[in-house]
Amino acid sequence: MKMDVNKLVKNFLDYFLPGKCFDEFLAFNFFEGNCLPLLISRLLGVGITVGSCLLFVPQILKIYQAKSAEGISLASQLFGLVSCSAVAAYSYEKKFIFGQWGDSFFVALQTVLIIRLYFSTWVQALIYKCYTIRKSSSS
C-alpha cells in the first residue's frame, strides 16, 4: 500500500514537474530553464479543466428545475457538441496530456446532458399537451 501511495505522489509531481524540473525546484532554482513556465502552464491547464467541469452546471440546473428548455437552440448545442468532441477525440488520439483536452471532454459531456434535457422536456411538453387536449375534448 505504501508503494502505491509513493508511486501515486511521484506520478502526480512528475506531471507538474517532469524531468529535471523536480530536482531544480527542490534546489530552489525556480527560474532554471523552462521549468517555471511549464509548471504554470500545467497548473493553468488543470485549473481550466476543473473550471470547465462547472461551466454549464447552472444552465443544466435551470433547465431541470424549470422542466423546460425554452430558449435553448438545439442547433447551437449540436454544433458545440461536435466541436468539443472533435477537439477531445483528436487530442486523445495524438496522446496529448489530459490537461490540454480535458476541458473539451467535460464541456462535451455537459452539452450531451443539455441535449438530453432538451429532448426529455420537449417530449414531456408534447405528452402534457396531448393529455390536456384529450382531457378538454372528453369533457
Short mmCIF file of C-alpha atoms in Angstrom, two decimals:
data_model
loop_
_atom_site.label_atom_id
_atom_site.label_comp_id
_atom_site.label_asym_id
_atom_site.label_seq_id
_atom_site.Cartn_x
_atom_site.Cartn_y
_atom_site.Cartn_z
CA MET A 1 0.00 0.00 0.00
CA LYS A 2 2.81 2.40 0.87
CA MET A 3 4.45 1.74 -2.51
CA ASP A 4 1.21 2.60 -4.28
CA VAL A 5 0.93 5.94 -2.45
CA ASN A 6 4.57 6.77 -3.16
CA LYS A 7 4.11 5.89 -6.82
CA LEU A 8 0.92 7.97 -6.98
CA VAL A 9 2.64 11.01 -5.42
CA LYS A 10 5.63 10.58 -7.75
CA ASN A 11 3.36 10.41 -10.81
CA PHE A 12 1.43 13.47 -9.60
CA LEU A 13 4.60 15.52 -9.09
CA ASP A 14 6.11 14.21 -12.31
CA TYR A 15 3.08 15.54 -14.20
CA PHE A 16 3.63 19.08 -12.93
CA LEU A 17 7.44 18.98 -12.76
CA PRO A 18 8.72 16.50 -15.36
CA GLY A 19 12.36 15.52 -15.83
CA LYS A 20 14.96 17.66 -14.13
CA CYS A 21 12.44 20.32 -13.10
CA PHE A 22 11.57 18.47 -9.90
CA ASP A 23 15.23 18.42 -8.84
CA GLU A 24 15.63 22.09 -9.77
CA PHE A 25 12.61 23.07 -7.68
CA LEU A 26 13.94 21.09 -4.70
CA ALA A 27 17.19 23.09 -5.02
CA PHE A 28 15.13 26.35 -5.15
CA ASN A 29 16.26 27.07 -8.72
CA PHE A 30 12.80 28.26 -9.76
CA PHE A 31 13.94 30.15 -12.85
CA GLU A 32 16.15 27.39 -14.27
CA GLY A 33 15.37 26.64 -17.91
CA ASN A 34 11.74 26.21 -18.88
CA CYS A 35 10.61 24.71 -15.57
CA LEU A 36 8.61 27.65 -14.21
CA PRO A 37 6.66 28.31 -17.45
CA LEU A 38 5.98 24.57 -17.71
CA LEU A 39 4.67 24.44 -14.14
CA ILE A 40 2.46 27.49 -14.70
CA SER A 41 1.17 26.00 -17.96
CA ARG A 42 0.29 22.70 -16.30
CA LEU A 43 -1.40 24.43 -13.34
CA LEU A 44 -3.44 26.62 -15.67
CA GLY A 45 -4.43 23.57 -17.72
CA VAL A 46 -5.68 21.77 -14.63
CA GLY A 47 -7.47 24.92 -13.43
CA ILE A 48 -9.23 25.35 -16.76
CA THR A 49 -10.22 21.68 -16.78
CA VAL A 50 -11.64 21.91 -13.26
CA GLY A 51 -13.47 25.11 -14.19
CA SER A 52 -14.94 23.51 -17.30
CA CYS A 53 -16.49 20.81 -15.12
CA LEU A 54 -18.77 23.51 -13.71
CA LEU A 55 -19.28 25.56 -16.87
CA PHE A 56 -22.82 24.52 -17.78
CA VAL A 57 -24.00 23.35 -14.34
CA PRO A 58 -26.14 26.49 -13.73
CA GLN A 59 -27.81 26.08 -17.14
CA ILE A 60 -28.40 22.36 -16.56
CA LEU A 61 -29.94 23.02 -13.15
CA LYS A 62 -32.14 25.79 -14.53
CA ILE A 63 -33.45 23.58 -17.36
CA TYR A 64 -34.05 20.71 -14.94
CA GLN A 65 -35.85 22.84 -12.36
CA ALA A 66 -37.98 24.65 -14.94
CA LYS A 67 -38.70 21.36 -16.73
CA SER A 68 -38.41 23.37 -19.91
CA ALA A 69 -35.65 24.01 -22.41
CA GLU A 70 -37.43 27.00 -23.89
CA GLY A 71 -34.93 29.40 -25.42
CA ILE A 72 -32.24 26.76 -25.94
CA SER A 73 -31.11 26.44 -29.54
CA LEU A 74 -30.72 22.77 -30.43
CA ALA A 75 -28.55 23.63 -33.44
CA SER A 76 -26.07 25.59 -31.33
CA GLN A 77 -25.88 22.77 -28.80
CA LEU A 78 -25.23 20.23 -31.56
CA PHE A 79 -22.54 22.40 -33.15
CA GLY A 80 -20.92 22.85 -29.74
CA LEU A 81 -21.02 19.10 -29.15
CA VAL A 82 -19.39 18.36 -32.50
CA SER A 83 -16.60 20.88 -31.94
CA CYS A 84 -15.84 19.81 -28.36
CA SER A 85 -15.95 16.14 -29.27
CA ALA A 86 -13.65 16.68 -32.24
CA VAL A 87 -11.07 18.52 -30.13
CA ALA A 88 -11.18 15.88 -27.39
CA ALA A 89 -11.00 12.95 -29.83
CA TYR A 90 -8.14 14.45 -31.83
CA SER A 91 -6.15 15.32 -28.72
CA TYR A 92 -6.73 11.88 -27.21
CA GLU A 93 -5.63 10.19 -30.44
CA LYS A 94 -2.45 12.29 -30.57
CA LYS A 95 -1.77 11.34 -26.92
CA PHE A 96 -1.76 14.92 -25.63
CA ILE A 97 -1.80 15.25 -21.86
CA PHE A 98 -5.24 15.38 -20.26
CA GLY A 99 -4.77 18.99 -19.17
CA GLN A 100 -4.74 20.03 -22.82
CA TRP A 101 -8.01 18.41 -23.83
CA GLY A 102 -9.87 17.60 -20.61
CA ASP A 103 -11.85 20.83 -20.71
CA SER A 104 -13.28 19.93 -24.13
CA PHE A 105 -14.21 16.48 -22.82
CA PHE A 106 -16.14 17.84 -19.83
CA VAL A 107 -17.85 20.53 -21.90
CA ALA A 108 -18.93 17.82 -24.37
CA LEU A 109 -20.38 15.71 -21.53
CA GLN A 110 -22.35 18.67 -20.21
CA THR A 111 -23.57 19.52 -23.70
CA VAL A 112 -24.82 15.94 -24.11
CA LEU A 113 -26.73 16.36 -20.86
CA ILE A 114 -28.27 19.64 -22.06
CA ILE A 115 -29.34 17.98 -25.34
CA ARG A 116 -30.83 15.09 -23.40
CA LEU A 117 -32.73 17.52 -21.17
CA TYR A 118 -33.86 19.40 -24.28
CA PHE A 119 -35.45 16.28 -25.73
CA SER A 120 -36.87 14.97 -22.47
CA THR A 121 -38.54 18.29 -21.67
CA TRP A 122 -39.80 18.52 -25.27
CA VAL A 123 -41.35 15.04 -25.05
CA GLN A 124 -42.83 15.82 -21.63
CA ALA A 125 -44.34 19.02 -23.01
CA LEU A 126 -45.77 17.14 -26.01
CA ILE A 127 -47.29 14.44 -23.80
CA TYR A 128 -48.73 17.06 -21.47
CA LYS A 129 -50.27 19.00 -24.38
CA CYS A 130 -51.78 15.81 -25.85
CA TYR A 131 -53.13 14.86 -22.43
CA THR A 132 -54.72 18.26 -21.87
CA ILE A 133 -56.22 18.27 -25.39
CA ARG A 134 -57.77 14.83 -24.83
CA LYS A 135 -58.98 15.80 -21.38
CA SER A 136 -60.60 19.02 -22.62
CA SER A 137 -62.22 17.29 -25.63
CA SER A 138 -63.65 14.49 -23.49
CA SER A 139 -65.30 16.96 -21.10
#
